[in-house]
Amino acid sequence: MRDVSIIGIGQTPVGEHWDKSLRELGFQALQAAMNHSGVERIDALYVGNMLSGELTGQEHLGALIADFAGLRGIEAIKVEAACSSGAAALRVGYMAVASGLHDIVACVGVEKMTDQQSDAVTSALATAADAEYEALQGLSFVSINALLMQRYMHEYGYKKEDFANFAITAHANAMNNPYAMFHTPITREQFAAAKPIADPINLLDSSPIADGAACVILAPMAIAKEFTSKPVRVRAMAIATDTLAVHDRRDPLYLEGGAISAQKAYAVANVGPSDIDLFEVHDAFTIMSALSLEAAGFAPRGQGVRLAMEGEIGLNGRIPITTMGGLKARGHPVGATGIYQIVEVVEQLREEAGANQVKNARLGMAQNIGGSGATVVTTILERL
């Protein structure tokens, strides 16, 4: 197996792109990454996407984007793993380069969600849950996460306001990210007074639906310096799964897929949680931030919220998270989110995060979660 590096990144602003199609967004991110790396031709294209068929009536995205980008003839496929589709596409690209099958690979995450009304988007997102035992009973992802949050608060004695700093930190960091959807800080008082959605989750607990696309270019480490003076090594990647339905799990408050994927990644990288300088969590809801921090070993069970309460998740904290706004404030175009996370970790490790730069960042980690934890992809990147 060959060492793999990221030699180029690209992204579009996250937002409501009513004037751009799915293929245009994917192409813009791909073009930006190719320009960034200086690559003129790629061997393969892997596209992470969750909802194109449901929301745009368009499947077959690999060939669609390859053709639109003038790359007709290359290997190109779509990869789907619910909200972890972006990182799953990266995993496929990583395996292609590491195995020697391809040398230069592009991994694009793209999603177009805002052209549909919210009830249609909610129904489409629910396809990542258990269709017979969750979605058919009327459970949406907001309500599933609300049940998890209720149980967490009951088990560990937290109050609703204890989760506030997850959202406040994300919005503060997004202020300096030109690609983020929201550039407005929020206060603890605004968090407490936000519109309820599904008790105890309110609007400011939740990431927004959005359009966007991001891309990374992969190459073997042996030739990476031919394209960039600052390649970032993919130190480890791991995917693990759990049940789709939360009620089928051994413990609903334990992201077993997250824990397994994190432990596998740590083992491959020969590091532990204390070695990680920043962690891009999948903060689709504030409760997921807490559960992900615990699953990845940054906090004991029931103590993930305490990291937020004690200010340990800020840019100067013990484990900085959502360093460019996260899903909450950068936005959550679901199939693209995993690639946005990787782009943001690369920016940190290349020391190109501007005012949000985490000092002396050498190892960065991202965890991209599909569904309510049924598929979890953990990636560790290293500055060389």
Short mmCIF file of C-alpha atoms in Angstrom, two decimals:
data_model
loop_
_atom_site.label_atom_id
_atom_site.label_comp_id
_atom_site.label_asym_id
_atom_site.label_seq_id
_atom_site.Cartn_x
_atom_site.Cartn_y
_atom_site.Cartn_z
CA MET A 1 0.00 0.00 0.00
CA ARG A 2 1.24 3.47 -0.92
CA ASP A 3 1.07 6.54 1.30
CA VAL A 4 -1.56 8.96 0.02
CA SER A 5 -1.56 12.74 0.16
CA ILE A 6 -3.99 15.55 -0.54
CA ILE A 7 -2.44 17.88 -3.10
CA GLY A 8 -5.36 20.18 -3.87
CA ILE A 9 -8.62 21.45 -2.37
CA GLY A 10 -11.62 23.36 -3.68
CA GLN A 11 -15.01 24.42 -2.40
CA THR A 12 -18.01 26.54 -3.25
CA PRO A 13 -19.72 28.82 -0.74
CA VAL A 14 -22.44 26.99 1.18
CA GLY A 15 -25.86 28.54 0.80
CA GLU A 16 -29.00 28.68 -1.29
CA HIS A 17 -27.72 28.39 -4.86
CA TRP A 18 -30.96 28.74 -6.79
CA ASP A 19 -29.04 29.91 -9.85
CA LYS A 20 -26.71 26.89 -9.99
CA SER A 21 -27.47 23.28 -10.86
CA LEU A 22 -26.08 20.19 -9.17
CA ARG A 23 -23.61 19.62 -12.00
CA GLU A 24 -22.44 23.23 -11.92
CA LEU A 25 -21.72 23.11 -8.19
CA GLY A 26 -19.80 19.85 -8.53
CA PHE A 27 -17.83 21.18 -11.48
CA GLN A 28 -16.91 24.42 -9.71
CA ALA A 29 -15.47 22.58 -6.71
CA LEU A 30 -13.62 20.13 -8.97
CA GLN A 31 -12.21 22.91 -11.13
CA ALA A 32 -11.07 24.86 -8.05
CA ALA A 33 -9.26 21.81 -6.65
CA MET A 34 -7.60 21.00 -9.97
CA ASN A 35 -6.45 24.60 -10.33
CA HIS A 36 -5.20 24.58 -6.73
CA SER A 37 -3.10 21.47 -7.34
CA GLY A 38 -2.03 22.29 -10.89
CA VAL A 39 -3.43 18.98 -12.11
CA GLU A 40 -4.65 19.01 -15.71
CA ARG A 41 -6.04 15.49 -15.90
CA ILE A 42 -7.29 12.98 -13.33
CA ASP A 43 -7.52 9.20 -13.51
CA ALA A 44 -10.80 8.84 -11.64
CA LEU A 45 -13.63 10.84 -10.07
CA TYR A 46 -15.64 9.71 -7.04
CA VAL A 47 -18.72 11.76 -6.19
CA GLY A 48 -20.25 11.70 -2.72
CA ASN A 49 -23.96 12.49 -2.74
CA MET A 50 -27.04 11.42 -0.81
CA LEU A 51 -30.18 13.02 -2.22
CA SER A 52 -29.75 13.82 -5.92
CA GLY A 53 -32.37 11.28 -7.01
CA GLU A 54 -34.95 12.37 -4.44
CA LEU A 55 -34.49 16.15 -4.67
CA THR A 56 -33.25 16.86 -8.19
CA GLY A 57 -34.39 13.78 -10.10
CA GLN A 58 -30.81 13.20 -11.16
CA GLU A 59 -28.75 10.10 -10.52
CA HIS A 60 -25.64 8.88 -12.39
CA LEU A 61 -23.59 11.77 -11.03
CA GLY A 62 -20.15 10.37 -11.81
CA ALA A 63 -20.65 10.47 -15.56
CA LEU A 64 -22.69 13.68 -15.33
CA ILE A 65 -19.97 15.72 -13.61
CA ALA A 66 -17.11 14.10 -15.53
CA ASP A 67 -18.75 15.04 -18.82
CA PHE A 68 -19.59 18.57 -17.68
CA ALA A 69 -15.97 19.04 -16.56
CA GLY A 70 -14.58 17.93 -19.93
CA LEU A 71 -13.27 14.66 -18.53
CA ARG A 72 -15.40 12.29 -20.57
CA GLY A 73 -14.00 8.78 -20.62
CA ILE A 74 -12.49 8.60 -17.12
CA GLU A 75 -13.66 6.26 -14.38
CA ALA A 76 -16.37 8.10 -12.46
CA ILE A 77 -18.97 6.86 -10.00
CA LYS A 78 -21.32 8.11 -7.30
CA VAL A 79 -20.83 6.94 -3.70
CA GLU A 80 -23.76 7.00 -1.25
CA ALA A 81 -23.65 6.51 2.52
CA ALA A 82 -26.31 8.95 3.77
CA CYS A 83 -24.78 12.05 5.39
CA SER A 84 -21.36 10.38 5.34
CA SER A 85 -21.37 10.11 1.54
CA GLY A 86 -18.62 12.71 1.15
CA ALA A 87 -16.14 10.91 3.38
CA ALA A 88 -17.18 7.56 1.87
CA ALA A 89 -16.24 8.92 -1.56
CA LEU A 90 -12.89 9.98 -0.12
CA ARG A 91 -12.43 6.47 1.23
CA VAL A 92 -12.96 5.00 -2.24
CA GLY A 93 -10.48 7.48 -3.72
CA TYR A 94 -7.98 6.77 -0.97
CA MET A 95 -8.15 3.03 -1.64
CA ALA A 96 -7.72 3.58 -5.37
CA VAL A 97 -4.52 5.59 -4.89
CA ALA A 98 -3.14 3.54 -1.99
CA SER A 99 -3.58 0.31 -3.94
CA GLY A 100 -1.78 1.67 -6.99
CA LEU A 101 -4.86 1.39 -9.19
CA HIS A 102 -4.80 5.13 -9.91
CA ASP A 103 -2.34 7.98 -9.35
CA ILE A 104 -4.41 11.16 -9.47
CA VAL A 105 -7.97 10.99 -8.13
CA ALA A 106 -10.61 13.63 -7.43
CA CYS A 107 -13.17 13.17 -4.66
CA VAL A 108 -16.13 15.55 -4.87
CA GLY A 109 -18.97 15.94 -2.41
CA VAL A 110 -22.02 17.75 -3.75
CA GLU A 111 -25.60 18.33 -2.68
CA LYS A 112 -28.47 20.53 -3.83
CA MET A 113 -31.24 20.75 -1.25
CA THR A 114 -32.83 24.20 -1.20
CA ASP A 115 -34.87 24.02 -4.41
CA GLN A 116 -37.42 21.83 -2.60
CA GLN A 117 -39.78 22.75 0.21
CA SER A 118 -38.77 21.74 3.71
CA ASP A 119 -41.25 18.87 4.05
CA ALA A 120 -39.83 17.23 0.90
CA VAL A 121 -36.29 17.62 2.22
CA THR A 122 -37.28 16.22 5.62
CA SER A 123 -38.83 13.16 3.95
CA ALA A 124 -35.76 12.67 1.76
CA LEU A 125 -33.41 12.87 4.73
CA ALA A 126 -35.49 10.26 6.55
CA THR A 127 -34.47 7.69 3.92
CA ALA A 128 -31.22 7.37 5.89
CA ALA A 129 -33.17 6.05 8.87
CA ASP A 130 -34.85 2.65 9.19
CA ALA A 131 -37.71 2.95 6.71
CA GLU A 132 -40.00 0.40 8.40
CA TYR A 133 -39.32 1.02 12.08
CA GLU A 134 -38.45 4.73 12.23
CA ALA A 135 -39.50 6.71 9.16
CA LEU A 136 -42.78 4.84 8.66
CA GLN A 137 -43.69 5.67 12.27
CA GLY A 138 -43.24 9.39 11.60
CA LEU A 139 -39.75 9.87 12.98
CA SER A 140 -37.65 12.53 11.25
CA PHE A 141 -33.97 13.09 11.97
CA VAL A 142 -34.82 16.08 14.14
CA SER A 143 -37.12 13.94 16.28
CA ILE A 144 -34.61 11.07 16.47
CA ASN A 145 -31.95 13.47 17.72
CA ALA A 146 -34.45 15.07 20.09
CA LEU A 147 -35.09 11.67 21.68
CA LEU A 148 -31.35 11.12 22.02
CA MET A 149 -30.91 14.55 23.60
CA GLN A 150 -33.78 13.98 26.02
CA ARG A 151 -32.28 10.67 27.12
CA TYR A 152 -28.79 12.16 27.44
CA MET A 153 -30.08 14.97 29.65
CA HIS A 154 -32.02 12.47 31.77
CA GLU A 155 -29.10 10.06 32.17
CA TYR A 156 -26.40 12.62 32.92
CA GLY A 157 -28.32 15.48 34.55
CA TYR A 158 -27.67 18.23 32.03
CA LYS A 159 -29.93 21.16 31.21
CA LYS A 160 -30.81 22.37 27.75
CA GLU A 161 -28.66 25.49 28.09
CA ASP A 162 -25.57 23.37 28.78
CA PHE A 163 -25.37 22.59 25.05
CA ALA A 164 -25.25 26.26 24.02
CA ASN A 165 -21.51 26.58 23.53
CA PHE A 166 -21.49 24.04 20.71
CA ALA A 167 -23.61 26.39 18.59
CA ILE A 168 -21.97 29.58 19.86
CA THR A 169 -18.48 28.28 19.02
CA ALA A 170 -19.52 27.16 15.54
CA HIS A 171 -21.03 30.55 14.70
CA ALA A 172 -18.03 32.42 16.09
CA ASN A 173 -15.68 30.39 13.90
CA ALA A 174 -17.84 30.78 10.80
CA MET A 175 -17.42 34.54 11.01
CA ASN A 176 -13.97 34.16 9.44
CA ASN A 177 -14.91 31.55 6.83
CA PRO A 178 -15.90 33.16 3.50
CA TYR A 179 -17.47 29.86 2.39
CA ALA A 180 -19.77 29.56 5.41
CA MET A 181 -23.53 30.02 5.16
CA PHE A 182 -23.87 32.09 8.34
CA HIS A 183 -21.69 35.02 9.36
CA THR A 184 -23.69 36.05 12.41
CA PRO A 185 -22.55 35.37 15.98
CA ILE A 186 -25.10 34.09 18.47
CA THR A 187 -25.40 34.57 22.21
CA ARG A 188 -26.41 32.26 25.02
CA GLU A 189 -29.63 34.22 25.34
CA GLN A 190 -30.44 33.79 21.64
CA PHE A 191 -29.76 30.07 21.94
CA ALA A 192 -32.16 29.75 24.85
CA ALA A 193 -34.89 31.74 23.09
CA ALA A 194 -34.62 30.07 19.67
CA LYS A 195 -37.68 28.59 18.00
CA PRO A 196 -38.39 25.04 19.20
CA ILE A 197 -38.43 22.27 16.59
CA ALA A 198 -38.70 19.00 18.52
CA ASP A 199 -38.28 19.30 22.28
CA PRO A 200 -35.58 19.85 23.46
CA ILE A 201 -34.02 20.68 20.06
CA ASN A 202 -34.47 24.22 18.80
CA LEU A 203 -33.42 26.06 15.67
CA LEU A 204 -29.98 26.91 17.02
CA ASP A 205 -29.25 23.29 17.95
CA SER A 206 -29.68 22.35 14.30
CA SER A 207 -27.59 22.61 11.15
CA PRO A 208 -29.29 24.19 8.13
CA ILE A 209 -30.14 22.51 4.85
CA ALA A 210 -27.98 23.97 2.10
CA ASP A 211 -26.41 23.62 -1.32
CA GLY A 212 -22.69 23.25 -1.85
CA ALA A 213 -19.79 21.24 -3.19
CA ALA A 214 -16.22 20.57 -2.11
CA CYS A 215 -13.36 18.59 -3.63
CA VAL A 216 -9.95 17.16 -2.78
CA ILE A 217 -7.30 15.83 -5.16
CA LEU A 218 -5.36 12.75 -4.05
CA ALA A 219 -1.96 11.52 -5.21
CA PRO A 220 0.70 9.09 -3.99
CA MET A 221 3.03 10.69 -1.48
CA ALA A 222 5.98 9.84 -3.71
CA ILE A 223 4.93 12.37 -6.34
CA ALA A 224 3.02 14.87 -4.20
CA LYS A 225 5.84 17.43 -4.13
CA GLU A 226 5.59 17.67 -7.93
CA PHE A 227 2.26 19.45 -7.42
CA THR A 228 2.49 21.29 -4.10
CA SER A 229 5.06 22.32 -1.53
CA LYS A 230 2.56 21.58 1.26
CA PRO A 231 1.01 18.15 0.74
CA VAL A 232 -1.08 16.75 3.58
CA ARG A 233 -0.77 13.05 4.29
CA VAL A 234 -3.82 10.86 4.83
CA ARG A 235 -2.45 9.20 7.95
CA ALA A 236 -5.47 6.91 8.45
CA MET A 237 -9.07 6.30 7.38
CA ALA A 238 -11.64 3.91 8.80
CA ILE A 239 -15.34 3.21 8.32
CA ALA A 240 -17.56 1.39 10.79
CA THR A 241 -21.29 0.73 10.95
CA ASP A 242 -24.07 0.33 13.47
CA THR A 243 -27.80 -0.33 13.25
CA LEU A 244 -29.92 2.14 11.28
CA ALA A 245 -32.60 2.20 13.98
CA VAL A 246 -31.52 3.71 17.27
CA HIS A 247 -33.75 1.36 19.28
CA ASP A 248 -31.82 -1.65 17.94
CA ARG A 249 -28.54 -0.49 19.48
CA ARG A 250 -26.97 -1.92 22.58
CA ASP A 251 -26.88 1.60 24.01
CA PRO A 252 -28.62 4.47 22.19
CA LEU A 253 -26.27 7.02 23.75
CA TYR A 254 -23.11 5.30 22.52
CA LEU A 255 -22.02 5.86 18.91
CA GLU A 256 -20.51 2.41 18.51
CA GLY A 257 -19.78 3.02 14.83
CA GLY A 258 -17.99 6.23 15.78
CA ALA A 259 -15.96 4.52 18.48
CA ILE A 260 -14.97 1.59 16.25
CA SER A 261 -13.96 3.79 13.32
CA ALA A 262 -11.99 6.13 15.61
CA GLN A 263 -10.16 3.25 17.30
CA LYS A 264 -9.31 1.70 13.93
CA ALA A 265 -7.99 5.03 12.67
CA TYR A 266 -5.94 5.59 15.83
CA ALA A 267 -4.45 2.11 15.50
CA VAL A 268 -3.44 2.62 11.87
CA ALA A 269 -1.98 6.06 12.61
CA ASN A 270 -0.36 4.85 15.85
CA VAL A 271 -1.76 7.83 17.75
CA GLY A 272 -4.40 8.50 20.38
CA PRO A 273 -6.91 11.27 21.18
CA SER A 274 -4.27 13.26 23.07
CA ASP A 275 -2.20 13.55 19.86
CA ILE A 276 -5.01 15.18 17.83
CA ASP A 277 -4.76 18.96 17.47
CA LEU A 278 -8.25 19.63 16.08
CA PHE A 279 -11.39 17.60 15.47
CA GLU A 280 -14.08 18.37 12.92
CA VAL A 281 -17.20 16.84 14.47
CA HIS A 282 -20.41 16.05 12.60
CA ASP A 283 -22.48 18.65 14.47
CA ALA A 284 -25.74 18.17 12.59
CA PHE A 285 -27.30 18.68 16.05
CA THR A 286 -25.62 19.72 19.29
CA ILE A 287 -26.25 16.29 20.81
CA MET A 288 -24.20 14.71 18.00
CA SER A 289 -21.23 16.89 18.93
CA ALA A 290 -21.29 15.50 22.45
CA LEU A 291 -21.74 11.89 21.34
CA SER A 292 -18.99 12.16 18.72
CA LEU A 293 -16.50 13.66 21.18
CA GLU A 294 -17.19 10.77 23.56
CA ALA A 295 -17.06 8.08 20.88
CA ALA A 296 -13.71 9.39 19.62
CA GLY A 297 -12.23 9.31 23.11
CA PHE A 298 -11.94 13.04 23.81
CA ALA A 299 -14.26 12.77 26.80
CA PRO A 300 -15.60 9.98 29.01
CA ARG A 301 -19.21 8.87 28.58
CA GLY A 302 -21.55 11.66 29.61
CA GLN A 303 -18.78 14.30 29.66
CA GLY A 304 -18.82 15.52 26.05
CA VAL A 305 -21.09 18.44 26.93
CA ARG A 306 -18.73 19.45 29.70
CA LEU A 307 -16.01 20.15 27.13
CA ALA A 308 -18.32 22.78 25.63
CA MET A 309 -19.37 24.16 29.01
CA GLU A 310 -15.75 24.62 30.06
CA GLY A 311 -14.63 26.28 26.82
CA GLU A 312 -12.35 23.42 25.77
CA ILE A 313 -13.71 23.26 22.19
CA GLY A 314 -12.66 26.76 21.10
CA LEU A 315 -9.73 27.51 18.82
CA ASN A 316 -7.43 27.81 21.84
CA GLY A 317 -9.04 25.00 23.81
CA ARG A 318 -7.91 21.47 24.56
CA ILE A 319 -9.64 20.05 21.47
CA PRO A 320 -10.78 22.68 18.95
CA ILE A 321 -13.85 21.61 16.95
CA THR A 322 -15.89 23.13 14.10
CA THR A 323 -12.91 25.37 13.39
CA MET A 324 -14.46 26.92 10.26
CA GLY A 325 -18.08 26.83 11.45
CA GLY A 326 -18.95 23.15 11.27
CA LEU A 327 -22.25 21.84 9.97
CA LYS A 328 -24.08 24.28 12.24
CA ALA A 329 -22.75 27.52 10.77
CA ARG A 330 -20.82 26.58 7.63
CA GLY A 331 -23.92 24.64 6.59
CA HIS A 332 -24.76 21.01 5.95
CA PRO A 333 -25.21 20.09 2.26
CA VAL A 334 -25.36 16.50 3.37
CA GLY A 335 -23.48 14.58 0.68
CA ALA A 336 -20.81 17.28 0.52
CA THR A 337 -20.26 17.72 4.25
CA GLY A 338 -17.58 15.04 4.62
CA ILE A 339 -15.41 16.66 1.95
CA TYR A 340 -15.92 20.15 3.42
CA GLN A 341 -14.62 18.77 6.72
CA ILE A 342 -11.50 17.42 5.02
CA VAL A 343 -10.91 20.67 3.13
CA GLU A 344 -11.07 22.56 6.42
CA VAL A 345 -8.64 20.21 8.18
CA VAL A 346 -6.26 20.59 5.22
CA GLU A 347 -6.48 24.39 5.54
CA GLN A 348 -5.52 24.10 9.21
CA LEU A 349 -2.61 21.76 8.57
CA ARG A 350 -1.30 23.93 5.72
CA GLU A 351 -1.58 26.93 8.08
CA GLU A 352 -4.03 28.61 5.70
CA ALA A 353 -6.98 29.02 8.09
CA GLY A 354 -6.40 32.73 8.62
CA ALA A 355 -7.85 34.14 11.84
CA ASN A 356 -9.13 30.66 12.74
CA GLN A 357 -5.72 29.01 12.62
CA VAL A 358 -5.13 26.44 15.35
CA LYS A 359 -1.59 27.02 16.56
CA ASN A 360 0.98 24.36 15.67
CA ALA A 361 -1.62 22.00 14.21
CA ARG A 362 0.10 18.81 13.04
CA LEU A 363 -2.62 16.15 13.25
CA GLY A 364 -6.24 16.86 12.38
CA MET A 365 -9.20 14.50 12.54
CA ALA A 366 -12.66 14.52 11.00
CA GLN A 367 -15.65 12.31 11.75
CA ASN A 368 -18.45 12.20 9.18
CA ILE A 369 -21.64 10.50 10.38
CA GLY A 370 -24.32 8.92 8.21
CA GLY A 371 -27.84 8.72 9.61
CA SER A 372 -27.96 8.78 13.40
CA GLY A 373 -24.68 6.88 13.57
CA ALA A 374 -25.23 3.91 11.24
CA THR A 375 -22.17 4.75 9.11
CA VAL A 376 -19.23 6.67 10.54
CA VAL A 377 -16.05 7.60 8.67
CA THR A 378 -13.06 8.78 10.70
CA THR A 379 -10.09 10.37 8.93
CA ILE A 380 -6.75 11.47 10.40
CA LEU A 381 -4.62 13.87 8.37
CA GLU A 382 -1.01 14.88 9.01
CA ARG A 383 1.03 17.96 8.21
CA LEU A 384 4.38 17.03 6.68
#
